[in-house]
mmCIF file of C-alpha atoms and ligand atoms in Angstrom:
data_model
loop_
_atom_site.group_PDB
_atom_site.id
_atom_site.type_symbol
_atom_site.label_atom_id
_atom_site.label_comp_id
_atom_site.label_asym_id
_atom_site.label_seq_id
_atom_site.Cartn_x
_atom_site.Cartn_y
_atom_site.Cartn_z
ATOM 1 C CA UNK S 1 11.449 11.479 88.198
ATOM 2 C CA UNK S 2 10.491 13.131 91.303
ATOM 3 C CA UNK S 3 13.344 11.807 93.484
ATOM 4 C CA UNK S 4 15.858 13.718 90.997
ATOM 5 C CA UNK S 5 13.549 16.980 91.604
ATOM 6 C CA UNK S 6 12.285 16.666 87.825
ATOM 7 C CA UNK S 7 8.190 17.013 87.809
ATOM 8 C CA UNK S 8 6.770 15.639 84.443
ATOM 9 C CA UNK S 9 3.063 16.706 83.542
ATOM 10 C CA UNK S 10 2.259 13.369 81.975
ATOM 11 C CA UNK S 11 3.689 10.815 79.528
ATOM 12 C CA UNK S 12 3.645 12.987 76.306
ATOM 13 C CA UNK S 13 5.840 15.024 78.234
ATOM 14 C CA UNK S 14 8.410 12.289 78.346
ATOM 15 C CA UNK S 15 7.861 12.226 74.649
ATOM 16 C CA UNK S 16 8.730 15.089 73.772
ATOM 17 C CA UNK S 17 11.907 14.896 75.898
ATOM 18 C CA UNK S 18 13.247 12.238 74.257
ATOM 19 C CA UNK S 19 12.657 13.557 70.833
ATOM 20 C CA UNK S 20 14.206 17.053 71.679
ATOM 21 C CA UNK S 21 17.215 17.985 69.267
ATOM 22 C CA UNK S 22 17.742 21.561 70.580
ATOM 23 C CA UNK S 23 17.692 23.090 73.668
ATOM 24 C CA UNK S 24 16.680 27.009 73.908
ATOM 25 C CA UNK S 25 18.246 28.879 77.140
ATOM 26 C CA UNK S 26 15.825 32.234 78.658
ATOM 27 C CA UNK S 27 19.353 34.240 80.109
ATOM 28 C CA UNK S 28 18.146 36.367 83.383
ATOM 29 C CA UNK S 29 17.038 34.256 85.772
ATOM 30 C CA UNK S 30 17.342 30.924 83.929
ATOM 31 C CA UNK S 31 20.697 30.776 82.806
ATOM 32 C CA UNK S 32 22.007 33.207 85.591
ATOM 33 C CA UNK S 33 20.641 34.159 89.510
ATOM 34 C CA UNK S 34 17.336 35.529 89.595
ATOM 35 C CA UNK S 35 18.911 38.219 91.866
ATOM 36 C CA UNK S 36 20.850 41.372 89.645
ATOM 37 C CA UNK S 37 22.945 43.790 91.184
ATOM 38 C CA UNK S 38 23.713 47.544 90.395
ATOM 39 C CA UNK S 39 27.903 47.436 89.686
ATOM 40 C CA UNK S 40 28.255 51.295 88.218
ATOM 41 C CA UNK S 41 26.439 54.503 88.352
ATOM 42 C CA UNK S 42 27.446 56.696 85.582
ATOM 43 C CA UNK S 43 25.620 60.296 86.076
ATOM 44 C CA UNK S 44 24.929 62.285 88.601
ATOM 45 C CA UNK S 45 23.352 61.121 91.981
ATOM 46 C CA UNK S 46 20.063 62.301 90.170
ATOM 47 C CA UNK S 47 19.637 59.531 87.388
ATOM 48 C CA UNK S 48 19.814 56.966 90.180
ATOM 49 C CA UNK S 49 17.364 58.729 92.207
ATOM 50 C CA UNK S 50 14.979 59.196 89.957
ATOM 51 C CA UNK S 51 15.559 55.497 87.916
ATOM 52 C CA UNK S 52 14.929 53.704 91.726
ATOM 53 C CA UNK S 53 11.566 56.264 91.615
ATOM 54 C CA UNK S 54 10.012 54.414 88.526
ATOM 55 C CA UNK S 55 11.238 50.916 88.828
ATOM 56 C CA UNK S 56 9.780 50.990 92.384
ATOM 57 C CA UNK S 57 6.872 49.514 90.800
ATOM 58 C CA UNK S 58 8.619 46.779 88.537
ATOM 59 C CA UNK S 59 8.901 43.081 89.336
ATOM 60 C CA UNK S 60 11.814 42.530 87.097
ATOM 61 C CA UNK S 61 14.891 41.483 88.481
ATOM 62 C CA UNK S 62 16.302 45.031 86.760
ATOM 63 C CA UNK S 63 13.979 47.272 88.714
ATOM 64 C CA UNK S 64 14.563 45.376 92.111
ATOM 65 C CA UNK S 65 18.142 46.230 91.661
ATOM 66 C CA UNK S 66 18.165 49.899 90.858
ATOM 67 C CA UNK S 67 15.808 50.194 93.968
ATOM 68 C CA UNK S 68 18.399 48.258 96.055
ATOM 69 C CA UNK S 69 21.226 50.208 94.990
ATOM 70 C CA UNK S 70 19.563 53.515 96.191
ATOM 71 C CA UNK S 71 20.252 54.051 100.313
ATOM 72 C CA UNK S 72 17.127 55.593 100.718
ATOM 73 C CA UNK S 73 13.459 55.269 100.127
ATOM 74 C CA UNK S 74 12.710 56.595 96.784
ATOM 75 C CA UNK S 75 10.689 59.545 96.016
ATOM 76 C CA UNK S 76 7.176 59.001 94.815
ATOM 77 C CA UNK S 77 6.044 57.765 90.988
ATOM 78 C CA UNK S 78 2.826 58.658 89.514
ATOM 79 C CA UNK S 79 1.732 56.715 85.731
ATOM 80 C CA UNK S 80 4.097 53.576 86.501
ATOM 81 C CA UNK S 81 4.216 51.599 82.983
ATOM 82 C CA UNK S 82 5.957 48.588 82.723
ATOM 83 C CA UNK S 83 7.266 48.184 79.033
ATOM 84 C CA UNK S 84 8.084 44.512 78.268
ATOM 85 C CA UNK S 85 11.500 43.846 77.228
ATOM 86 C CA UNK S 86 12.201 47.351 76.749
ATOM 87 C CA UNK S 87 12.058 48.991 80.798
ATOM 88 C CA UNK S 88 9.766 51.369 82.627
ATOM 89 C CA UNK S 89 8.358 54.855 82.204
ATOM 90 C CA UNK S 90 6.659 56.738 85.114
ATOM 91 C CA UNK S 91 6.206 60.675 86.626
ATOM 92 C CA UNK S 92 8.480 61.484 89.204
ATOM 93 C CA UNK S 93 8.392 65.302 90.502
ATOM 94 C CA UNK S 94 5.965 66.163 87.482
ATOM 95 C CA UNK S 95 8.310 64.717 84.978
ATOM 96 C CA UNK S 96 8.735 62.064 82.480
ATOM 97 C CA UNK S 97 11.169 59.523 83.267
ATOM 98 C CA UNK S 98 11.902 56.500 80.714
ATOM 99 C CA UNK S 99 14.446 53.781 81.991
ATOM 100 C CA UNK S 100 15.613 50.849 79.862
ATOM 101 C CA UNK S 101 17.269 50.137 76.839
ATOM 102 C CA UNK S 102 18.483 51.901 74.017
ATOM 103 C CA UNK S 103 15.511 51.155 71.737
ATOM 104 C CA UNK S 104 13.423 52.436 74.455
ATOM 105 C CA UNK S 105 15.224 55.943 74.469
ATOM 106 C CA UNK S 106 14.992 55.654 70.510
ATOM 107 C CA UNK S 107 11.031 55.139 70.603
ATOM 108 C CA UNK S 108 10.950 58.073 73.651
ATOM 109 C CA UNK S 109 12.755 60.350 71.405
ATOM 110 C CA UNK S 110 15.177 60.584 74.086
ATOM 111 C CA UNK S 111 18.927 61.854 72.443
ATOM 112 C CA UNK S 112 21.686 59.168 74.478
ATOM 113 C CA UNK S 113 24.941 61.365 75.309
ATOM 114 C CA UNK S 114 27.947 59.985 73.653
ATOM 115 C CA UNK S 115 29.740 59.373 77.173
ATOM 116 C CA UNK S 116 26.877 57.369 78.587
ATOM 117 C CA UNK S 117 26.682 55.320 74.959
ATOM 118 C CA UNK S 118 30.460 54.728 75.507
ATOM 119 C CA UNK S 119 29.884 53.701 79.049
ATOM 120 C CA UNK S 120 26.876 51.630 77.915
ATOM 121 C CA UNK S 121 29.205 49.831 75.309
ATOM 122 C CA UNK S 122 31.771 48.904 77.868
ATOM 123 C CA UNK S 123 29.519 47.495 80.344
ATOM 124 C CA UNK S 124 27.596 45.336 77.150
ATOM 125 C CA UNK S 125 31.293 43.590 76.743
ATOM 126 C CA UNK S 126 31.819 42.860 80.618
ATOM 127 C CA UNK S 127 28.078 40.679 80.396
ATOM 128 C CA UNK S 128 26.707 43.253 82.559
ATOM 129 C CA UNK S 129 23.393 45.377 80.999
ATOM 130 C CA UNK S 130 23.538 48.502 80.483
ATOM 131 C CA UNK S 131 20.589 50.263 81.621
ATOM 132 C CA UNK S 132 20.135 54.271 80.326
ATOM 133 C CA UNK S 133 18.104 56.905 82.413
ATOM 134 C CA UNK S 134 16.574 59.900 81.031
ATOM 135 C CA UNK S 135 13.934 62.835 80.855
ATOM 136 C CA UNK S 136 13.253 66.005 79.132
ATOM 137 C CA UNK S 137 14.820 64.848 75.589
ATOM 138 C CA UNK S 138 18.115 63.618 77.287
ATOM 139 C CA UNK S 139 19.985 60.702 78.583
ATOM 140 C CA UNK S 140 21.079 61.195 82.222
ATOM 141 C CA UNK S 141 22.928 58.406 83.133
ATOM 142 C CA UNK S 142 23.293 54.803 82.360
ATOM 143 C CA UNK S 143 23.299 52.221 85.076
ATOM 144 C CA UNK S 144 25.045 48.996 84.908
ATOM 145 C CA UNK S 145 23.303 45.960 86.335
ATOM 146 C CA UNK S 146 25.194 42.037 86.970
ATOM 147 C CA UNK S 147 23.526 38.661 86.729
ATOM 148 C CA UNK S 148 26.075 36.357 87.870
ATOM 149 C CA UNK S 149 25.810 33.064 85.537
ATOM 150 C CA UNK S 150 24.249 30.323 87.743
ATOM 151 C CA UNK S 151 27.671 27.784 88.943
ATOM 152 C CA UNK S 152 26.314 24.916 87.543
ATOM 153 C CA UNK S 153 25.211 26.201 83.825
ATOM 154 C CA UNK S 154 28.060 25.355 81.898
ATOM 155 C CA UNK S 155 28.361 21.697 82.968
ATOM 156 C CA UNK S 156 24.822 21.798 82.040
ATOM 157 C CA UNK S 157 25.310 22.615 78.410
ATOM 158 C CA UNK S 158 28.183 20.459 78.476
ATOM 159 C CA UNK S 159 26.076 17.680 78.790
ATOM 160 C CA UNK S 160 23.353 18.488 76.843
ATOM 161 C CA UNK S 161 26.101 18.743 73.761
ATOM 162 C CA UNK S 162 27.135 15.418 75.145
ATOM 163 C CA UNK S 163 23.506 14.126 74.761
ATOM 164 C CA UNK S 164 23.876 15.205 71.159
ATOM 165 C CA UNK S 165 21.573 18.130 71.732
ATOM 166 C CA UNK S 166 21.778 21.719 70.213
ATOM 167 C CA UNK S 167 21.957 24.579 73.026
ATOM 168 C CA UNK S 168 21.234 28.218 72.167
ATOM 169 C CA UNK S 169 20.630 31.128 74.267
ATOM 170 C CA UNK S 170 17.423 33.944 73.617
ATOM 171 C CA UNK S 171 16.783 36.862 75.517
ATOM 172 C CA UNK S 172 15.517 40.555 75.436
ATOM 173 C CA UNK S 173 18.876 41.671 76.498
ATOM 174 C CA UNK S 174 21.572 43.664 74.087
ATOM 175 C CA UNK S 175 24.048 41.426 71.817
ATOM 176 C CA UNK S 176 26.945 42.735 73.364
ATOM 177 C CA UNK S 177 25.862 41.076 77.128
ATOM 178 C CA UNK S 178 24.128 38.027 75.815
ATOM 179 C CA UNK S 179 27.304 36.992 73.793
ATOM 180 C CA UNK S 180 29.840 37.296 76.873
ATOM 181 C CA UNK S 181 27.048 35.704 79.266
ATOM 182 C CA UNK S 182 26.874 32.637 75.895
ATOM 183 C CA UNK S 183 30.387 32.847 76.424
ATOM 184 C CA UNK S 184 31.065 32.298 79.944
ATOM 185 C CA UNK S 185 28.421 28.939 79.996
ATOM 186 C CA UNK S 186 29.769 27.633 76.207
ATOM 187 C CA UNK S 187 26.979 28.028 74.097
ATOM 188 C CA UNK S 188 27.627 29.583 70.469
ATOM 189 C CA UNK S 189 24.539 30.002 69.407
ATOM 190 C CA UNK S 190 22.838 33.641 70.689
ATOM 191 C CA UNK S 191 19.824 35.166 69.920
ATOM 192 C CA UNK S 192 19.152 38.683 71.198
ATOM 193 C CA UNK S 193 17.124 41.808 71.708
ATOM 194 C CA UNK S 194 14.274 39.638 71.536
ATOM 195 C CA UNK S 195 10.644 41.463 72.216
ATOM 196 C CA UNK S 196 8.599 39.004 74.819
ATOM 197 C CA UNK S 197 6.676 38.304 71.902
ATOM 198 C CA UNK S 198 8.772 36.971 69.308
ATOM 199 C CA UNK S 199 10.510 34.907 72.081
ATOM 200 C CA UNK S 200 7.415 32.379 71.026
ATOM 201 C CA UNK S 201 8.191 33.388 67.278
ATOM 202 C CA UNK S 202 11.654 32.254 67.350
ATOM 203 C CA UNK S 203 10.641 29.223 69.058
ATOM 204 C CA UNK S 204 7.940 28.564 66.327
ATOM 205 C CA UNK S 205 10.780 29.672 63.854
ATOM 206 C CA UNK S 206 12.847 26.842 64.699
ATOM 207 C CA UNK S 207 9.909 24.327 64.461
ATOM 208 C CA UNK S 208 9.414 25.017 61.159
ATOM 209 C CA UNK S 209 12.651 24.257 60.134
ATOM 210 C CA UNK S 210 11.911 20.868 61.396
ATOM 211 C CA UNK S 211 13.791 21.181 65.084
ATOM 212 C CA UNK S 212 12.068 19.905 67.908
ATOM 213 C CA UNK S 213 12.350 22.461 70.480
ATOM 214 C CA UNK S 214 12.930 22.687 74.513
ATOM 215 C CA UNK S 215 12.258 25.812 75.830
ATOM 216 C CA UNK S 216 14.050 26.471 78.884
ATOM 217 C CA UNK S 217 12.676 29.833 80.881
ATOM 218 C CA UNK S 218 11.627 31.323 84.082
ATOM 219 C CA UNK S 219 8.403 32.285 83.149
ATOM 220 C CA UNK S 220 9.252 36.386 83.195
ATOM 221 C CA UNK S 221 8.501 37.493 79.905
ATOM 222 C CA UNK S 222 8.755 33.944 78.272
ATOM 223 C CA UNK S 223 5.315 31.915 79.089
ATOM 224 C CA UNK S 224 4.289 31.879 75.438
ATOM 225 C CA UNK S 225 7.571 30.700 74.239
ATOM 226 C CA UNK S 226 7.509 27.780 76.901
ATOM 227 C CA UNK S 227 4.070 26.906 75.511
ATOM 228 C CA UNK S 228 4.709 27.178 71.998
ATOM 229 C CA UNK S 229 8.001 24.904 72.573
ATOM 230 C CA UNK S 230 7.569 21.133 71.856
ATOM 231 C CA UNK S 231 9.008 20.861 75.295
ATOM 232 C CA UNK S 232 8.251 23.606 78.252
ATOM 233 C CA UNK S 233 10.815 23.219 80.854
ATOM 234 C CA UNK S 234 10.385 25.748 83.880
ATOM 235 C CA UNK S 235 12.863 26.232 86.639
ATOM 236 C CA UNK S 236 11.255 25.482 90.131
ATOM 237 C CA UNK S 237 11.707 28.690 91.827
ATOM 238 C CA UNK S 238 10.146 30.621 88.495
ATOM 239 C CA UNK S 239 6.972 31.780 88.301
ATOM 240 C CA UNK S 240 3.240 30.551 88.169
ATOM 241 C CA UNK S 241 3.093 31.617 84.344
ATOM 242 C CA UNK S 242 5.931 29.645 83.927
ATOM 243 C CA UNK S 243 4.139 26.401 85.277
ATOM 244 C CA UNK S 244 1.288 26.482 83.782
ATOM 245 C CA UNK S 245 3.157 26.723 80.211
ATOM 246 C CA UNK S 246 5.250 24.440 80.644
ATOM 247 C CA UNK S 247 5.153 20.502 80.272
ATOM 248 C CA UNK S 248 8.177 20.051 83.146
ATOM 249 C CA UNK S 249 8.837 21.869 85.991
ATOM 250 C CA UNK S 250 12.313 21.264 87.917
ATOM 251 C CA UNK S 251 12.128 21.421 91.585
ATOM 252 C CA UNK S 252 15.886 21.613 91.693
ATOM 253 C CA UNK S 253 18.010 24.277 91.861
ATOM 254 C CA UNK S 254 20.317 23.378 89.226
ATOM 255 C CA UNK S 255 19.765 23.440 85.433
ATOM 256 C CA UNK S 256 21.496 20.011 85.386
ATOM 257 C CA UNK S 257 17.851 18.393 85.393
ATOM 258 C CA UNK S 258 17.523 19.509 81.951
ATOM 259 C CA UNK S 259 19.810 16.837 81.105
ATOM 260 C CA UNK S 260 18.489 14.318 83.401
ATOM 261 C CA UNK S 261 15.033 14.623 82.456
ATOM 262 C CA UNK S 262 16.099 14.138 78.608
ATOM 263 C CA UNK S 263 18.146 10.948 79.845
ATOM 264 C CA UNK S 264 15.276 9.715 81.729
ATOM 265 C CA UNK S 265 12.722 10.197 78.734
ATOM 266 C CA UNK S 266 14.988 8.161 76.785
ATOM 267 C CA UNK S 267 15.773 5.673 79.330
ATOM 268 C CA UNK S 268 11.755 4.939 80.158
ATOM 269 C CA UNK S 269 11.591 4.361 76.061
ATOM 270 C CA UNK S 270 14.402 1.764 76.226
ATOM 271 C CA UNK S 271 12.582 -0.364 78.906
ATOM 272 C CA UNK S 272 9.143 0.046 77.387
ATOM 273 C CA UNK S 273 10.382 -1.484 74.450
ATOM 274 C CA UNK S 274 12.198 -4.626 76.139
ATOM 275 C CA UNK S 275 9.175 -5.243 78.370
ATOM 276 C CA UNK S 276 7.306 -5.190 74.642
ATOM 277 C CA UNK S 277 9.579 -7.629 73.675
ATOM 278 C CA UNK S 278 9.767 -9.915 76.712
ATOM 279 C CA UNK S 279 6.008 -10.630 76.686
ATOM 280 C CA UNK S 280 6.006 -11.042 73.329
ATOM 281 C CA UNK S 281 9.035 -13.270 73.403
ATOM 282 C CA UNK S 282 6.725 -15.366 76.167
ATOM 283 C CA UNK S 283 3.398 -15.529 73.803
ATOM 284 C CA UNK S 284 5.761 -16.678 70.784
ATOM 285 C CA UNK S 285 6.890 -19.437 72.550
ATOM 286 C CA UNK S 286 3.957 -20.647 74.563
ATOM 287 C CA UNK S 287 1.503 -20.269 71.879
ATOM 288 C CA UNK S 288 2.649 -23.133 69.206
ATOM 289 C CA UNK S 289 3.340 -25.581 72.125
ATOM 290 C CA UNK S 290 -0.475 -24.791 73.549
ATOM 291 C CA UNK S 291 -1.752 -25.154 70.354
ATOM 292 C CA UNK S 292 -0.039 -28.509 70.079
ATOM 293 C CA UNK S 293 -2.128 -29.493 72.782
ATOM 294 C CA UNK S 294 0.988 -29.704 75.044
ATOM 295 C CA UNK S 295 0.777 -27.099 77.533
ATOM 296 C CA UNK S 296 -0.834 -27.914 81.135
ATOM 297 C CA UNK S 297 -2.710 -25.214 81.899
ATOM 298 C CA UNK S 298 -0.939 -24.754 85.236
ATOM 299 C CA UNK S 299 2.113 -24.180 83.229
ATOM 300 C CA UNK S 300 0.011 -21.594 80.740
ATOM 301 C CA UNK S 301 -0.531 -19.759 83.844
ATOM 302 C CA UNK S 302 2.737 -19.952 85.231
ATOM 303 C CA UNK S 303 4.130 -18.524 82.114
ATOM 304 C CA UNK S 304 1.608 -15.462 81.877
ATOM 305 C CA UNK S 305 2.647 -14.277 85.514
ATOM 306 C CA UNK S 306 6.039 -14.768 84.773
ATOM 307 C CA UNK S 307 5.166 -12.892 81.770
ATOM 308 C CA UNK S 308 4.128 -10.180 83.701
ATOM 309 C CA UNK S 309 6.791 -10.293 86.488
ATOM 310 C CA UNK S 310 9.475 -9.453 84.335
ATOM 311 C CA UNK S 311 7.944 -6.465 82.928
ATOM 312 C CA UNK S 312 7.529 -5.257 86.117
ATOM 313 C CA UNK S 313 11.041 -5.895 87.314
ATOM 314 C CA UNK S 314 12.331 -4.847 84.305
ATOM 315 C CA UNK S 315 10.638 -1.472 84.769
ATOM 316 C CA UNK S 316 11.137 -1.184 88.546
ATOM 317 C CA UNK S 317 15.199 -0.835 87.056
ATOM 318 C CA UNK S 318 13.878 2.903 86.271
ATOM 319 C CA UNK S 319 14.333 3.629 89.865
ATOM 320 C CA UNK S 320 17.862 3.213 89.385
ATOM 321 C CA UNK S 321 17.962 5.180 85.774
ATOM 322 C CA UNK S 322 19.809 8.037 84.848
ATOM 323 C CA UNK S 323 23.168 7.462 86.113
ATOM 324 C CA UNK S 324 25.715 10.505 85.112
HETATM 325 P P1 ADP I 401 15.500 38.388 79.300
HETATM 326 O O1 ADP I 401 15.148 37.880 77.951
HETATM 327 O O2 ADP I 401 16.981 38.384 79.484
HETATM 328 O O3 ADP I 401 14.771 37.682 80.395
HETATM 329 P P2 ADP I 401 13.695 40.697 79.319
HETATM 330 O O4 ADP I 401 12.906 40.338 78.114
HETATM 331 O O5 ADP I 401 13.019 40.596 80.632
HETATM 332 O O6 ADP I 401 15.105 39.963 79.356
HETATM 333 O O7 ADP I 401 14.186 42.208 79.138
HETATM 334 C C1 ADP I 401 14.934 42.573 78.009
HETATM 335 C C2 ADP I 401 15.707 43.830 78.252
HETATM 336 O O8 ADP I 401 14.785 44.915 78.502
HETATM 337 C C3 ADP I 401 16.598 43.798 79.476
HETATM 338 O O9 ADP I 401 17.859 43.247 79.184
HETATM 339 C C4 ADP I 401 16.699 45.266 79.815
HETATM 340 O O10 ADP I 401 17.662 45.893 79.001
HETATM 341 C C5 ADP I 401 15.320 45.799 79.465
HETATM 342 N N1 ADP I 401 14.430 45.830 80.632
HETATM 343 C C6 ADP I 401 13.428 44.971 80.914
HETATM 344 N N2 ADP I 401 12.819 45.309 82.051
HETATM 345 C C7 ADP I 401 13.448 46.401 82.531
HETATM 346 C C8 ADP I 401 13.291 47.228 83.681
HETATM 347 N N3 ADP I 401 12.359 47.009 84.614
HETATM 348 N N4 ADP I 401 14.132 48.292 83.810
HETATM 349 C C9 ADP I 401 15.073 48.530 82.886
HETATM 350 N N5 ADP I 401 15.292 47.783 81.801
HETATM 351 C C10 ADP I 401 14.491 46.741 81.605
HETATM 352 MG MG1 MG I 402 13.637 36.332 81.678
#
């Protein structure tokens, strides 16, 4: 396992891999670049200024891009609140300002201007999220931020399918931009405008319809669903949460290991069960004949460490598993 960058936390692990029937995708930062990018501004130079002020303090692969996209240092936030799966509020110039999604303005009581609803319904359908801005009762602008879908994704739900395994995608993010990112990587199956939360609710959901469930994730905002999932699989370069939820942890950066480790799960299986069968098949023969009376004893031993040397050859193969 650790030559093809998969790191297993111990043989139930392996398991569970082998059992797994579906596969659940996190989107930002699992199925697509940590790193998001601001592609449209639509407002005044103010909403931007004043968005990059609160999300200064946000770890989220949003806020890091709204603070990119502004050419200068931000002004100063006071009251920084980080609202999971919904955005950021904070005080900037001794006002309110709430950035995030839709719901969020909803809950803030913030009105959303037809034009930037429009714009945020256009950028939705072009997989990009659509982030709104806004203070004093009123949207002021909506900014558009990318994740670019990872290059080797869609091979890797290709062969997952080809495994015989169920893929589906869950995320916080709106319908609209989870369905064209599903799109783009092949999978059909999209659950959205999931709340942190009820990420591990959906997982649990799927249990109980008798599933047996790989969580794929990144560990931002999805740690309990990794847990709760028969199978946690975190992506190497995700974060601490992530690790200690999860049962695997790829070292690679390529969701391809997802695959591999399923095929190696099911691989170790296979040879357990021959080496089961080759000592057995040596105690069925040697016992009658040694109960006959027949059997040197030099030959009894012989055939026990032969017993044993074919097991281990046979599992030494493993080093060579998982061809593609
Ligand atoms: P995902 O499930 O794709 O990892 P999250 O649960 O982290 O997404 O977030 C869900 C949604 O909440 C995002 O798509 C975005 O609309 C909004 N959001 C989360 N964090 C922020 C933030 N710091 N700034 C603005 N919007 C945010
Ligand atoms: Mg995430």
């Amino acid at each position: 396992g650790a030559r093809l960058g998969i790191l297993v936390k111990g043989v139930e692990a392996l398991e569970q891999a082998r059992a797994v029937d579906v596969v659940v995708f996190d989107k930002t930062g699992t199925l697509t670049e940590a790193r998001m990018a601001v592609t449209r501004v639509v407002g005044d130079a103010e909403a931007l200024r004043r968005a990059a002020a609160a999300e200064a303090g946000s770890e989220h692969p949003i806020g890091r891009a709204i603070v990119e996209a502004l050419d200068a240092p931000p002004p100063p936030a006071t009251a920084f609140e980080a609202l999971a799966g919904h955005g950021v509020r904070a005080t900037i110039d001794g006002t309110d300002v709430w950035v995030g999604t839709a719901k969020l303005m909803a809950e803030a009581g913030m009105v959303v201007a037809a034009r930037h609803q429009d714009a945020a319904d256009e950028l939705a359908g072009q997989a990009i999220t659509a982030v709104f801005v806004a203070w004093d009762g009123h949207s002021r602008g909506v900014i558009g931020v990318a994740d670019t879908v990872k290059p080797g994704a869609a091979d890797a739900v290709a062969e997952l399918r080809a495994l015989g395994i169920d893929v589906a995608l869950l995320t916080g993010d709106h319908h609209a931009t989870a369905r064209a990112v599903a799109a783009q990587v092949g999978i059909d199956t999209v659950v959205a405008e999931v709340l942190p939360d009820a990420k591990q609710q959906e997982v649990a959901r799927l249990q109980a319809e008798g599933r047996r469930v790989a969580m794929v994730g990144d560990g931002v905002n999805d740690g309990p669903a990794l847990a709760q999932a028969d199978l946690g699989i975190a992506l190497g370069a995700g974060t601490d949460v992530a690790r200690a939820a999860s049962d695997i942890t790829i070292l690679r950066p390529d969701l391809g290991a997802v695959g591999d480790a399923v095929r190696l799960s099911r691989r170790i299986e296979q040879v357990i069960r021959q080496n089961l069968a080759w000592a057995f098949g040596y105690n069925v023969l040697a016992i009658p004949v040694a109960a006959a009376g027949l059997l040197d004893p030099a030959i009894a031993g012989a055939a026990m460490a032969l017993s044993s040397v074919s097991v281990v050859a046979n599992s030494l193969r493993l080093n060579r598993a998982v061809p593609r």
